[in-house]
PDB file of C-alpha atoms and ligand atoms in Angstrom:
ATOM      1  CA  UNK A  20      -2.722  25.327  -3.361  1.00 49.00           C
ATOM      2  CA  UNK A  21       0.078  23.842  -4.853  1.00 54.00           C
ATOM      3  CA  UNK A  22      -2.085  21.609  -6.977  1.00 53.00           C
ATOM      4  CA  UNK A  23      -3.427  24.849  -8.909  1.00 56.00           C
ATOM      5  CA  UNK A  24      -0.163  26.765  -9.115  1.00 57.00           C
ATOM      6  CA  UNK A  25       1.275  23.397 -10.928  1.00 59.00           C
ATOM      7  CA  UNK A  26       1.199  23.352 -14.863  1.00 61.00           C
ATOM      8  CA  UNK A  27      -1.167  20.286 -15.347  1.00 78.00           C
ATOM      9  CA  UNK A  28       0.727  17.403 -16.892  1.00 90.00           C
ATOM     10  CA  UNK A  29       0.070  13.516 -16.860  1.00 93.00           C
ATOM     11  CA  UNK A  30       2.977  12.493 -14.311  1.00 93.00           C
ATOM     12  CA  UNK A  31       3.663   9.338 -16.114  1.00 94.00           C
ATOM     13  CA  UNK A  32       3.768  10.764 -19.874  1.00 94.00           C
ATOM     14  CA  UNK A  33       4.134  14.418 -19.571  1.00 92.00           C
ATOM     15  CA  UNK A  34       1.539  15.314 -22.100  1.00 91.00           C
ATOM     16  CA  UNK A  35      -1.956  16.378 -22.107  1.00 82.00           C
ATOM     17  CA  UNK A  36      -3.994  18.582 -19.358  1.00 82.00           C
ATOM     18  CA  UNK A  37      -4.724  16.490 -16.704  1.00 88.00           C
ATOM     19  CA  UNK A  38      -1.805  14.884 -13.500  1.00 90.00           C
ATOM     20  CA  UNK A  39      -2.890  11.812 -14.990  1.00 93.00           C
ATOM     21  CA  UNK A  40      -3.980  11.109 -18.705  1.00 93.00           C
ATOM     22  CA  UNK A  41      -7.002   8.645 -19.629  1.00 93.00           C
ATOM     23  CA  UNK A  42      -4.554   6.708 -21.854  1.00 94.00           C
ATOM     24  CA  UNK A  43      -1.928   6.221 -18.820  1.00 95.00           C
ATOM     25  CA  UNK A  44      -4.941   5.504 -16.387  1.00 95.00           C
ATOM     26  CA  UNK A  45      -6.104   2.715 -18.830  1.00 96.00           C
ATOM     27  CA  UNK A  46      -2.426   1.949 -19.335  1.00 97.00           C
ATOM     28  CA  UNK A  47      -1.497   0.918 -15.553  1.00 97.00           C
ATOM     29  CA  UNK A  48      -0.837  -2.691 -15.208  1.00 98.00           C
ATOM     30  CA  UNK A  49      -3.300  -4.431 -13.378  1.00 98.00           C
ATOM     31  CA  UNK A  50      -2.235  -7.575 -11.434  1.00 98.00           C
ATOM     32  CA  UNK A  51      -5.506  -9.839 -12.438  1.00 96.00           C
ATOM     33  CA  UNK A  52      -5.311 -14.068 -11.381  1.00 96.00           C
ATOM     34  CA  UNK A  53      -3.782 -16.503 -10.925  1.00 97.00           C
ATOM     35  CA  UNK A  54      -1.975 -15.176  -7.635  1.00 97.00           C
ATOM     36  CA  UNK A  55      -0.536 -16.297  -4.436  1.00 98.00           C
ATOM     37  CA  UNK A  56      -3.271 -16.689  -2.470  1.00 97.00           C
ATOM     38  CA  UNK A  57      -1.217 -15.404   0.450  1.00 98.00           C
ATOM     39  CA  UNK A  58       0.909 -12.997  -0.696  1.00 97.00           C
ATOM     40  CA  UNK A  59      -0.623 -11.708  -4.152  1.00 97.00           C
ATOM     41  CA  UNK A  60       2.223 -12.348  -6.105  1.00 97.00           C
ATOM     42  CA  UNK A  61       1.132 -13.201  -9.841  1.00 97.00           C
ATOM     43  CA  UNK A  62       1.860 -17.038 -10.794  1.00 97.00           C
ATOM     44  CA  UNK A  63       1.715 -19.131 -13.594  1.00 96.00           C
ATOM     45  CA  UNK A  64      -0.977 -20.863 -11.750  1.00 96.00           C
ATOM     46  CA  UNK A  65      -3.127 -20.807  -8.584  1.00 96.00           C
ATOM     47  CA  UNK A  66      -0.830 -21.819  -5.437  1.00 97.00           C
ATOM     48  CA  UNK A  67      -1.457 -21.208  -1.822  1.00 97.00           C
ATOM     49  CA  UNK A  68       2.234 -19.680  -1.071  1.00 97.00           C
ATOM     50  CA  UNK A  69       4.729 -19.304  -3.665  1.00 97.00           C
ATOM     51  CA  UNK A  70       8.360 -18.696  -4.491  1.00 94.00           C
ATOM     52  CA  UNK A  71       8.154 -15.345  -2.697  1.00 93.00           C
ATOM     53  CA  UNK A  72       6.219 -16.370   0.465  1.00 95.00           C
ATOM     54  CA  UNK A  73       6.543 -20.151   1.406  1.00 95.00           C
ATOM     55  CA  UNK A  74       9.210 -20.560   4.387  1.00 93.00           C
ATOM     56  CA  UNK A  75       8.079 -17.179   5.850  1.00 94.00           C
ATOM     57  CA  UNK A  76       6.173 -16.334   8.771  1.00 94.00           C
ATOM     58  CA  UNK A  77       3.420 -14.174   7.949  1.00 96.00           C
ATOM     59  CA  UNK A  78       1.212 -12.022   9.891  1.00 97.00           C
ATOM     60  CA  UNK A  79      -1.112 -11.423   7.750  1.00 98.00           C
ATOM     61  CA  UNK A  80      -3.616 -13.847   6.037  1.00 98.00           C
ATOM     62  CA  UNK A  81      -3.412 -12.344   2.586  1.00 97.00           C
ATOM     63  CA  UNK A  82      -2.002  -9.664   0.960  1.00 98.00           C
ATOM     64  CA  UNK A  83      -3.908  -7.463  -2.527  1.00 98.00           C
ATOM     65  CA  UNK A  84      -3.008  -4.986  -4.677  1.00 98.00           C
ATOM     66  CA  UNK A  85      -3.870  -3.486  -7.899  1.00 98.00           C
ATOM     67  CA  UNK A  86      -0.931  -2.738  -9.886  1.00 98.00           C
ATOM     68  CA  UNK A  87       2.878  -3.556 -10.093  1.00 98.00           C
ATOM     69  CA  UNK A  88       4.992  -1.309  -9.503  1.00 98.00           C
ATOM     70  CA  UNK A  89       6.711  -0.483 -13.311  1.00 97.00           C
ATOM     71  CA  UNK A  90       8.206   2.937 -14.509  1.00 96.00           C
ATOM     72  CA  UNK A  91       4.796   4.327 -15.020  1.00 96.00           C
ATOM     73  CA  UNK A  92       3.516   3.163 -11.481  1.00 97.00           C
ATOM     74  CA  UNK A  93       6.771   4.293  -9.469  1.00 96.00           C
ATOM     75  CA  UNK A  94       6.219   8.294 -11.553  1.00 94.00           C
ATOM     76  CA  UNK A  95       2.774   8.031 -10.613  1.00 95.00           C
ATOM     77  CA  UNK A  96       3.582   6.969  -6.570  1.00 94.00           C
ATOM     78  CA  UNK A  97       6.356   9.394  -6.353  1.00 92.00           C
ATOM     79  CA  UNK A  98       4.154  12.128  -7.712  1.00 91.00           C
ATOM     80  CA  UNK A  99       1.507  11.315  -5.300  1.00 90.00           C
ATOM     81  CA  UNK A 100       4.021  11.290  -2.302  1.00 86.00           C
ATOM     82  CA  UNK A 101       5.887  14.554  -2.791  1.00 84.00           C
ATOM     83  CA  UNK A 102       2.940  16.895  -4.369  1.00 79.00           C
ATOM     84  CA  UNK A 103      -0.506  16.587  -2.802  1.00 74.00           C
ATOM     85  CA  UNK A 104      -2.164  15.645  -6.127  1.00 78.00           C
ATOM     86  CA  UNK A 105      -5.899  15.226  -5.602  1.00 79.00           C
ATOM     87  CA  UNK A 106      -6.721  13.391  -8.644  1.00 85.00           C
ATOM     88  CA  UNK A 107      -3.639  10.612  -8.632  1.00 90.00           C
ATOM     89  CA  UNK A 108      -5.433   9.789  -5.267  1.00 90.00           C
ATOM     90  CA  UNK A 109      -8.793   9.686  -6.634  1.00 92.00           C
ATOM     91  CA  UNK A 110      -7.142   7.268  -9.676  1.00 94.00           C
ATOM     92  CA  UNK A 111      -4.792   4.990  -7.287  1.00 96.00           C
ATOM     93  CA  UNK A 112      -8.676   4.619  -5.181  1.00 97.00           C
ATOM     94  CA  UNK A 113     -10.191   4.095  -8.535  1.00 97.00           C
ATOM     95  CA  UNK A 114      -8.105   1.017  -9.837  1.00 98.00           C
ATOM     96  CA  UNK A 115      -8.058  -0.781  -6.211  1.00 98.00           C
ATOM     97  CA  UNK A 116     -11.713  -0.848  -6.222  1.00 98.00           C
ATOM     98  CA  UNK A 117     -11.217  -2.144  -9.865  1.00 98.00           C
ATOM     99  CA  UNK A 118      -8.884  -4.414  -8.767  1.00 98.00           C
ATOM    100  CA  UNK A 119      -9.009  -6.190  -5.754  1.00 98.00           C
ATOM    101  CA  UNK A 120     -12.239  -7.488  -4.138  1.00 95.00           C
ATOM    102  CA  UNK A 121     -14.113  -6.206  -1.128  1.00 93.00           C
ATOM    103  CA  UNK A 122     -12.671  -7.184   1.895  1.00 92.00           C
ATOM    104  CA  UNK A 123     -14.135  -9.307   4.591  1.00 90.00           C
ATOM    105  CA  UNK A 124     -13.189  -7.452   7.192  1.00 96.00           C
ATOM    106  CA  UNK A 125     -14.957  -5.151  10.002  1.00 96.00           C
ATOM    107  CA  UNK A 126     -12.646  -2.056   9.756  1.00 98.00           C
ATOM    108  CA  UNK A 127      -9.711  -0.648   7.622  1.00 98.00           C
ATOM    109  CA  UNK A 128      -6.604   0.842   9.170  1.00 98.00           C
ATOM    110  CA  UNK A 129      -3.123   2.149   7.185  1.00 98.00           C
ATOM    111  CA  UNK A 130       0.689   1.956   7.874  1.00 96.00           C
ATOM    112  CA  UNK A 131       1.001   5.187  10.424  1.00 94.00           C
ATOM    113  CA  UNK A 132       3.477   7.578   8.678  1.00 90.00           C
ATOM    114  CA  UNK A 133       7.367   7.818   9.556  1.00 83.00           C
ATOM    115  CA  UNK A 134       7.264  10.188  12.118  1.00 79.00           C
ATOM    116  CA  UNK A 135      10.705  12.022  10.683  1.00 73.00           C
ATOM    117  CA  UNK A 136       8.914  12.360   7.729  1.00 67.00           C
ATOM    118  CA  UNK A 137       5.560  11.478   6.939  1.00 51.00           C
ATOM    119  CA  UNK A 138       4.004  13.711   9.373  1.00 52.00           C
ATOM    120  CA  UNK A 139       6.004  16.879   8.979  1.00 56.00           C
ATOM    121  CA  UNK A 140       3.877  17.564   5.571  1.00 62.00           C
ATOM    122  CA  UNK A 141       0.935  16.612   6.576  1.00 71.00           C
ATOM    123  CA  UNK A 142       0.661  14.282   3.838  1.00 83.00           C
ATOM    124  CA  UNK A 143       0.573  10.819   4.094  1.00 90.00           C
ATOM    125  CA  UNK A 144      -1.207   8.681   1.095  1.00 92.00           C
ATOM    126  CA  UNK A 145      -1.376   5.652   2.873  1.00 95.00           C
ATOM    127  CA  UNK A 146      -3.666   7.537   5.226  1.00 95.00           C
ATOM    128  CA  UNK A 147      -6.013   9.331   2.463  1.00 94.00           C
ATOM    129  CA  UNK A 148      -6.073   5.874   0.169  1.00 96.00           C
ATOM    130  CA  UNK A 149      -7.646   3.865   3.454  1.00 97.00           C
ATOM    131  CA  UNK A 150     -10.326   6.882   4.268  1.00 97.00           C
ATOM    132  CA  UNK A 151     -11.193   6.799   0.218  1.00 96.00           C
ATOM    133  CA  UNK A 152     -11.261   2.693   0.402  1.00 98.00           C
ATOM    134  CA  UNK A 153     -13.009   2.573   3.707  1.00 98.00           C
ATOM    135  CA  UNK A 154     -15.824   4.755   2.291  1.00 97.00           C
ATOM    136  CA  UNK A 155     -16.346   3.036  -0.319  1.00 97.00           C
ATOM    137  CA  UNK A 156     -16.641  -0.607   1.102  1.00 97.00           C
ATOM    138  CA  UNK A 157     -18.806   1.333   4.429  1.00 97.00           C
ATOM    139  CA  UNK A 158     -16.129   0.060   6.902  1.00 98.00           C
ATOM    140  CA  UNK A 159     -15.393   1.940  10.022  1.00 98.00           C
ATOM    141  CA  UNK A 160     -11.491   3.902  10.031  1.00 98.00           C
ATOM    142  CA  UNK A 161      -9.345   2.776  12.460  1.00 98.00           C
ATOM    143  CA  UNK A 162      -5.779   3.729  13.818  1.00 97.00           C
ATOM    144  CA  UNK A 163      -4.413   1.496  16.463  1.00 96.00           C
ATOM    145  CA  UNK A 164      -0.778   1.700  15.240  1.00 96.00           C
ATOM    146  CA  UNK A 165       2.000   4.035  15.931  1.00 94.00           C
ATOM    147  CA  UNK A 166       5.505   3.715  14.352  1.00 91.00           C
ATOM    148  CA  UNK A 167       8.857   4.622  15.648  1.00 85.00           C
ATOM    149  CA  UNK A 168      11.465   6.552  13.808  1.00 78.00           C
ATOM    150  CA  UNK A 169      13.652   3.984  11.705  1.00 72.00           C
ATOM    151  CA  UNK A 170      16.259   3.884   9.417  1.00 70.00           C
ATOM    152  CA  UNK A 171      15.583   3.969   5.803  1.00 71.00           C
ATOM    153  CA  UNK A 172      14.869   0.872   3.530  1.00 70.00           C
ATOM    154  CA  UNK A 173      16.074   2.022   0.732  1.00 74.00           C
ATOM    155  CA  UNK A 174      19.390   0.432  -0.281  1.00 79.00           C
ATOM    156  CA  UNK A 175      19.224  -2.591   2.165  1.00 78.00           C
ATOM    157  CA  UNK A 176      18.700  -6.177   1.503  1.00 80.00           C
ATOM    158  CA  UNK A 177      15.589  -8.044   2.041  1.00 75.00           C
ATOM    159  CA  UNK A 178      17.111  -9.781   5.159  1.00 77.00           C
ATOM    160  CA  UNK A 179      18.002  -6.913   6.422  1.00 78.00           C
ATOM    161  CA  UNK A 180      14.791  -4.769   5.840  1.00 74.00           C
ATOM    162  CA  UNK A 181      12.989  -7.639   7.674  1.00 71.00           C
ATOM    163  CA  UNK A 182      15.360  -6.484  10.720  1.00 74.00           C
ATOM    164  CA  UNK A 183      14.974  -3.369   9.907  1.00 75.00           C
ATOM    165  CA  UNK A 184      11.234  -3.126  10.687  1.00 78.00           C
ATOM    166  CA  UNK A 185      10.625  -5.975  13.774  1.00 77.00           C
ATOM    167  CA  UNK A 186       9.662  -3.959  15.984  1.00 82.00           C
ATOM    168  CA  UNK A 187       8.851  -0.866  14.536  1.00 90.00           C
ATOM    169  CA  UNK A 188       5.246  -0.690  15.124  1.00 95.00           C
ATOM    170  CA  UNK A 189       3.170  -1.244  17.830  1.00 93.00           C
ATOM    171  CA  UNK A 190      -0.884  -0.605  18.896  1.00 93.00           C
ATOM    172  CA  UNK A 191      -2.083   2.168  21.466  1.00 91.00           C
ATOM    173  CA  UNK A 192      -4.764   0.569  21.768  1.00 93.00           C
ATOM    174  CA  UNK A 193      -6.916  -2.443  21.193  1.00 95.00           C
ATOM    175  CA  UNK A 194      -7.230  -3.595  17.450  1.00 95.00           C
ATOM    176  CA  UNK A 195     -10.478  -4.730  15.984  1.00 97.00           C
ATOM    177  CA  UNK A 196     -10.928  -8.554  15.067  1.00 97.00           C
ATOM    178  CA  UNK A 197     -10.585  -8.513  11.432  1.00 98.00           C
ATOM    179  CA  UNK A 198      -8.913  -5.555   9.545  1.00 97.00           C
ATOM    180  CA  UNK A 199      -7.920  -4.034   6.256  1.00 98.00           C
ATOM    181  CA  UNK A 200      -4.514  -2.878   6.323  1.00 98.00           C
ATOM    182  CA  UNK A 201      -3.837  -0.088   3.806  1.00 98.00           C
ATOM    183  CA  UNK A 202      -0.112   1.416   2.518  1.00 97.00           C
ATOM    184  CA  UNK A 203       0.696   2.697  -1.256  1.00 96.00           C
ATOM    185  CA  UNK A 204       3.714   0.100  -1.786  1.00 97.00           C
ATOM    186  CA  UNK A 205       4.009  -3.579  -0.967  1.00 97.00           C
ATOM    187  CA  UNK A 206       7.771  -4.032  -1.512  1.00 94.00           C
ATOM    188  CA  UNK A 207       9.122  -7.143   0.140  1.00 91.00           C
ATOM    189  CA  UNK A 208       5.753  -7.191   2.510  1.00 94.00           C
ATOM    190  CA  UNK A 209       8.525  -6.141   5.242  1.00 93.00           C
ATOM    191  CA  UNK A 210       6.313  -3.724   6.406  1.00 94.00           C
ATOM    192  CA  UNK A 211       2.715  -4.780   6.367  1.00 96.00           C
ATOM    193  CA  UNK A 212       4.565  -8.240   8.165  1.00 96.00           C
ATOM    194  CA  UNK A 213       5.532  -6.131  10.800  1.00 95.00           C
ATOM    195  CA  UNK A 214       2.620  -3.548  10.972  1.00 97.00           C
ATOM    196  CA  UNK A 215       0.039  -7.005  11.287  1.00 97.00           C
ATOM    197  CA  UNK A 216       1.886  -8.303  13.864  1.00 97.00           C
ATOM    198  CA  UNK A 217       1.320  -5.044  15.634  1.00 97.00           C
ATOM    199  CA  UNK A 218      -2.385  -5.423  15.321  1.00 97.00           C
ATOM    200  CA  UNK A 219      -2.332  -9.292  16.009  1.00 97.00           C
ATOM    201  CA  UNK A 220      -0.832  -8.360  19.055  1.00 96.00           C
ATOM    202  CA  UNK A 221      -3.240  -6.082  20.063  1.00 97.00           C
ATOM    203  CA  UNK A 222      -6.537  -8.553  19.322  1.00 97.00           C
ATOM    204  CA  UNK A 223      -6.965  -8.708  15.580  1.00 98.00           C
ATOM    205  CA  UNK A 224      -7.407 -12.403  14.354  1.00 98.00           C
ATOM    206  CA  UNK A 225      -7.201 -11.775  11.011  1.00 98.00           C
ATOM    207  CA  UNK A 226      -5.155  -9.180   8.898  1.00 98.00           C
ATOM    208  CA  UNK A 227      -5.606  -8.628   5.016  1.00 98.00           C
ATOM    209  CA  UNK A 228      -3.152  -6.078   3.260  1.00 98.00           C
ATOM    210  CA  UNK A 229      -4.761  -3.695   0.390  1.00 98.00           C
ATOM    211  CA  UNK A 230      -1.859  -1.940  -1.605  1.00 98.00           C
ATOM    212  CA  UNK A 231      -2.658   0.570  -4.390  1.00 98.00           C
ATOM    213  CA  UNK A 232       1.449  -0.710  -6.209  1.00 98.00           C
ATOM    214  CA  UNK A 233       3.438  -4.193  -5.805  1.00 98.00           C
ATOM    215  CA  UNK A 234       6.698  -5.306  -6.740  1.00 97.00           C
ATOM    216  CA  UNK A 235       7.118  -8.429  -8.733  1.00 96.00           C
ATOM    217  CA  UNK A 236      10.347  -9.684  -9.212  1.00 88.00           C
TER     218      UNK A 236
HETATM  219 ZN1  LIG B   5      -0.185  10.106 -19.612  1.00 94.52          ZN
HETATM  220 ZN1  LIG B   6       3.191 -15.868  -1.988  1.00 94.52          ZN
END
Protein backbone atom coordinates (compact mmCIF):
# COMPACT_ATOMS: atom_id res chain seq x y z
CA UNK A 1 0.00 0.00 0.00
CA UNK A 2 2.40 2.29 1.13
CA UNK A 3 4.50 1.80 -1.96
CA UNK A 4 1.57 3.45 -4.14
CA UNK A 5 0.57 6.20 -1.73
CA UNK A 6 4.50 7.28 -1.90
CA UNK A 7 5.44 10.08 -4.50
CA UNK A 8 7.90 8.00 -6.71
CA UNK A 9 11.42 9.33 -6.35
CA UNK A 10 14.94 7.64 -6.94
CA UNK A 11 15.99 7.21 -3.10
CA UNK A 12 19.54 7.90 -3.84
CA UNK A 13 19.09 11.16 -6.15
CA UNK A 14 15.65 12.36 -5.57
CA UNK A 15 14.79 12.92 -9.15
CA UNK A 16 12.98 11.16 -11.79
CA UNK A 17 9.78 8.65 -11.51
CA UNK A 18 10.98 5.60 -10.41
CA UNK A 19 12.43 4.51 -6.16
CA UNK A 20 15.42 3.93 -8.03
CA UNK A 21 16.70 5.75 -11.29
CA UNK A 22 18.54 3.79 -14.26
CA UNK A 23 21.45 6.25 -13.89
CA UNK A 24 21.82 5.47 -9.94
CA UNK A 25 21.23 1.65 -10.68
CA UNK A 26 24.16 1.81 -13.23
CA UNK A 27 25.86 4.15 -10.77
CA UNK A 28 26.17 1.63 -7.65
CA UNK A 29 29.65 0.59 -7.02
CA UNK A 30 30.30 -2.79 -7.77
CA UNK A 31 33.07 -4.59 -5.79
CA UNK A 32 34.68 -6.58 -9.00
CA UNK A 33 38.47 -8.61 -8.29
CA UNK A 34 41.02 -8.81 -6.90
CA UNK A 35 39.43 -9.68 -3.35
CA UNK A 36 40.08 -11.50 -0.22
CA UNK A 37 39.36 -14.71 -1.05
CA UNK A 38 37.94 -15.17 2.44
CA UNK A 39 36.43 -12.27 3.39
CA UNK A 40 35.66 -10.26 0.03
CA UNK A 41 37.37 -7.33 0.92
CA UNK A 42 38.79 -5.55 -2.36
CA UNK A 43 42.81 -5.67 -2.53
CA UNK A 44 45.40 -4.41 -4.51
CA UNK A 45 45.98 -7.94 -5.42
CA UNK A 46 44.70 -11.52 -5.01
CA UNK A 47 45.46 -12.75 -1.25
CA UNK A 48 43.90 -15.56 0.63
CA UNK A 49 43.14 -13.38 3.97
CA UNK A 50 43.96 -9.86 4.21
CA UNK A 51 44.42 -6.87 6.46
CA UNK A 52 40.79 -7.20 7.56
CA UNK A 53 40.58 -11.01 8.09
CA UNK A 54 44.01 -12.73 8.84
CA UNK A 55 44.32 -13.42 12.79
CA UNK A 56 40.53 -14.06 12.97
CA UNK A 57 38.61 -17.06 13.43
CA UNK A 58 36.12 -17.42 10.86
CA UNK A 59 33.12 -19.46 10.50
CA UNK A 60 32.51 -19.11 7.36
CA UNK A 61 34.62 -20.17 4.27
CA UNK A 62 34.05 -17.05 2.24
CA UNK A 63 32.22 -14.14 2.34
CA UNK A 64 30.51 -12.04 -1.30
CA UNK A 65 28.87 -9.12 -1.94
CA UNK A 66 28.00 -6.81 -4.63
CA UNK A 67 28.44 -3.35 -3.66
CA UNK A 68 30.15 -1.16 -0.91
CA UNK A 69 28.38 0.42 1.15
CA UNK A 70 28.88 4.50 0.02
CA UNK A 71 26.27 7.39 0.48
CA UNK A 72 24.29 6.15 -2.41
CA UNK A 73 24.27 2.43 -1.13
CA UNK A 74 23.49 3.30 2.69
CA UNK A 75 20.06 5.79 1.03
CA UNK A 76 19.30 2.94 -0.99
CA UNK A 77 19.55 0.14 2.20
CA UNK A 78 17.85 2.45 4.53
CA UNK A 79 15.07 3.00 2.05
CA UNK A 80 14.67 -0.62 1.57
CA UNK A 81 14.58 -1.28 5.42
CA UNK A 82 12.04 1.27 6.62
CA UNK A 83 9.51 1.40 3.42
CA UNK A 84 8.64 -1.92 1.80
CA UNK A 85 9.92 -0.82 -1.64
CA UNK A 86 9.32 -3.59 -4.16
CA UNK A 87 11.57 -2.48 -6.81
CA UNK A 88 14.91 -1.53 -4.53
CA UNK A 89 14.49 -5.33 -3.74
CA UNK A 90 14.13 -6.40 -7.19
CA UNK A 91 17.50 -3.98 -7.97
CA UNK A 92 19.64 -5.04 -4.70
CA UNK A 93 18.60 -9.04 -6.31
CA UNK A 94 19.52 -7.69 -9.65
CA UNK A 95 23.22 -6.49 -8.99
CA UNK A 96 24.08 -9.68 -6.66
CA UNK A 97 23.30 -11.91 -9.45
CA UNK A 98 25.49 -9.38 -11.47
CA UNK A 99 27.92 -9.51 -9.05
CA UNK A 100 28.87 -12.36 -7.24
CA UNK A 101 28.97 -15.91 -8.70
CA UNK A 102 26.63 -18.81 -8.14
CA UNK A 103 27.18 -20.45 -5.12
CA UNK A 104 28.23 -23.99 -4.55
CA UNK A 105 26.09 -24.70 -2.10
CA UNK A 106 22.85 -27.06 -1.56
CA UNK A 107 20.52 -24.48 0.13
CA UNK A 108 20.37 -20.69 1.03
CA UNK A 109 19.32 -19.45 4.44
CA UNK A 110 19.36 -15.48 5.85
CA UNK A 111 20.26 -13.74 9.19
CA UNK A 112 16.69 -14.35 11.17
CA UNK A 113 15.41 -10.81 12.00
CA UNK A 114 15.89 -9.02 15.54
CA UNK A 115 13.03 -10.17 17.19
CA UNK A 116 12.43 -6.44 18.93
CA UNK A 117 12.38 -5.27 15.67
CA UNK A 118 12.62 -7.01 12.58
CA UNK A 119 9.58 -8.99 13.03
CA UNK A 120 7.15 -6.46 14.39
CA UNK A 121 6.79 -5.04 10.58
CA UNK A 122 6.78 -7.86 8.96
CA UNK A 123 9.55 -6.80 6.92
CA UNK A 124 12.74 -8.17 6.92
CA UNK A 125 15.04 -7.76 3.56
CA UNK A 126 17.45 -10.15 4.49
CA UNK A 127 14.60 -12.63 4.32
CA UNK A 128 13.00 -11.45 0.80
CA UNK A 129 16.78 -10.95 -0.83
CA UNK A 130 17.55 -14.94 0.04
CA UNK A 131 13.89 -16.17 -1.39
CA UNK A 132 14.71 -13.77 -4.68
CA UNK A 133 18.53 -15.29 -4.73
CA UNK A 134 17.47 -18.79 -3.92
CA UNK A 135 15.08 -18.75 -6.92
CA UNK A 136 17.19 -17.73 -9.06
CA UNK A 137 20.23 -20.13 -8.47
CA UNK A 138 17.13 -23.22 -7.91
CA UNK A 139 18.38 -23.82 -4.31
CA UNK A 140 16.05 -25.02 -1.68
CA UNK A 141 15.10 -22.03 1.36
CA UNK A 142 16.10 -22.87 4.53
CA UNK A 143 15.71 -21.39 8.16
CA UNK A 144 17.52 -23.22 10.84
CA UNK A 145 18.46 -20.07 12.83
CA UNK A 146 16.74 -18.13 15.46
CA UNK A 147 18.22 -14.97 17.10
CA UNK A 148 17.84 -13.59 20.52
CA UNK A 149 17.05 -10.04 21.38
CA UNK A 150 20.47 -8.03 21.61
CA UNK A 151 21.70 -4.83 22.12
CA UNK A 152 22.30 -2.58 19.27
CA UNK A 153 25.59 -2.37 17.17
CA UNK A 154 25.43 0.76 16.31
CA UNK A 155 27.94 2.98 18.14
CA UNK A 156 30.19 0.12 19.50
CA UNK A 157 33.60 -0.89 18.57
CA UNK A 158 34.52 -3.77 16.50
CA UNK A 159 35.79 -5.68 19.62
CA UNK A 160 33.00 -5.13 21.20
CA UNK A 161 30.36 -5.94 18.44
CA UNK A 162 32.23 -9.30 18.17
CA UNK A 163 30.98 -9.71 21.98
CA UNK A 164 28.14 -8.33 21.25
CA UNK A 165 26.86 -11.08 18.91
CA UNK A 166 28.70 -14.62 20.36
CA UNK A 167 26.05 -16.15 21.11
CA UNK A 168 23.28 -14.58 19.64
CA UNK A 169 22.14 -17.12 17.28
CA UNK A 170 21.56 -20.53 17.43
CA UNK A 171 19.76 -23.54 15.05
CA UNK A 172 16.27 -25.23 15.87
CA UNK A 173 17.09 -27.59 13.98
CA UNK A 174 19.57 -29.45 11.88
CA UNK A 175 21.45 -27.30 9.19
CA UNK A 176 22.11 -28.57 5.73
CA UNK A 177 25.83 -29.42 4.69
CA UNK A 178 26.71 -26.56 2.60
CA UNK A 179 24.74 -23.21 2.74
CA UNK A 180 24.30 -19.72 1.41
CA UNK A 181 23.98 -17.34 4.09
CA UNK A 182 22.09 -14.19 3.05
CA UNK A 183 21.83 -10.51 5.11
CA UNK A 184 21.68 -6.86 3.32
CA UNK A 185 24.96 -5.50 5.20
CA UNK A 186 28.31 -7.12 5.85
CA UNK A 187 29.74 -4.60 8.35
CA UNK A 188 32.61 -6.00 10.36
CA UNK A 189 31.32 -9.77 9.32
CA UNK A 190 30.34 -9.74 13.23
CA UNK A 191 27.28 -11.13 12.37
CA UNK A 192 27.45 -13.62 9.57
CA UNK A 193 30.73 -14.94 12.05
CA UNK A 194 28.35 -15.59 14.55
CA UNK A 195 25.19 -16.63 12.51
CA UNK A 196 27.79 -19.54 10.65
CA UNK A 197 28.85 -20.72 13.69
CA UNK A 198 25.22 -21.29 14.49
CA UNK A 199 24.80 -23.42 11.45
CA UNK A 200 28.30 -25.16 11.83
CA UNK A 201 27.06 -26.16 14.97
CA UNK A 202 24.12 -27.60 13.85
CA UNK A 203 25.86 -29.86 10.79
CA UNK A 204 26.78 -27.45 8.04
CA UNK A 205 30.45 -28.04 6.80
CA UNK A 206 30.68 -25.28 4.81
CA UNK A 207 29.19 -21.66 5.08
CA UNK A 208 29.47 -18.93 2.24
CA UNK A 209 28.03 -15.33 3.05
CA UNK A 210 26.07 -13.44 0.04
CA UNK A 211 25.55 -9.67 1.01
CA UNK A 212 23.64 -7.30 -1.33
CA UNK A 213 26.22 -3.92 0.59
CA UNK A 214 29.88 -4.15 2.27
CA UNK A 215 31.91 -1.86 4.12
CA UNK A 216 35.42 -1.18 3.06
CA UNK A 217 37.46 0.71 5.18
ZN1 LIG B 1 18.74 8.37 -9.01
ZN1 LIG C 1 39.97 -10.89 4.22
Amino acid sequence: MLDLLLPQRCVVCGRGATQLCSECLVGLPRIEPPLCERCGLPTAWPVRRCRECSGRRLAFASARSAVRYDAAVRSLVAAWKERELRRLAAAAVSVVLEVVPPPRAGAVTFIPADPDRGLRRGHHPPRKLAEALAREWELPLVAPLRRRAAKRQRGLSRAERRCNVAGLFAARENAPSSLVLVDDVFTSGATANAASSALRKAGAHRVEVVTFARVVR
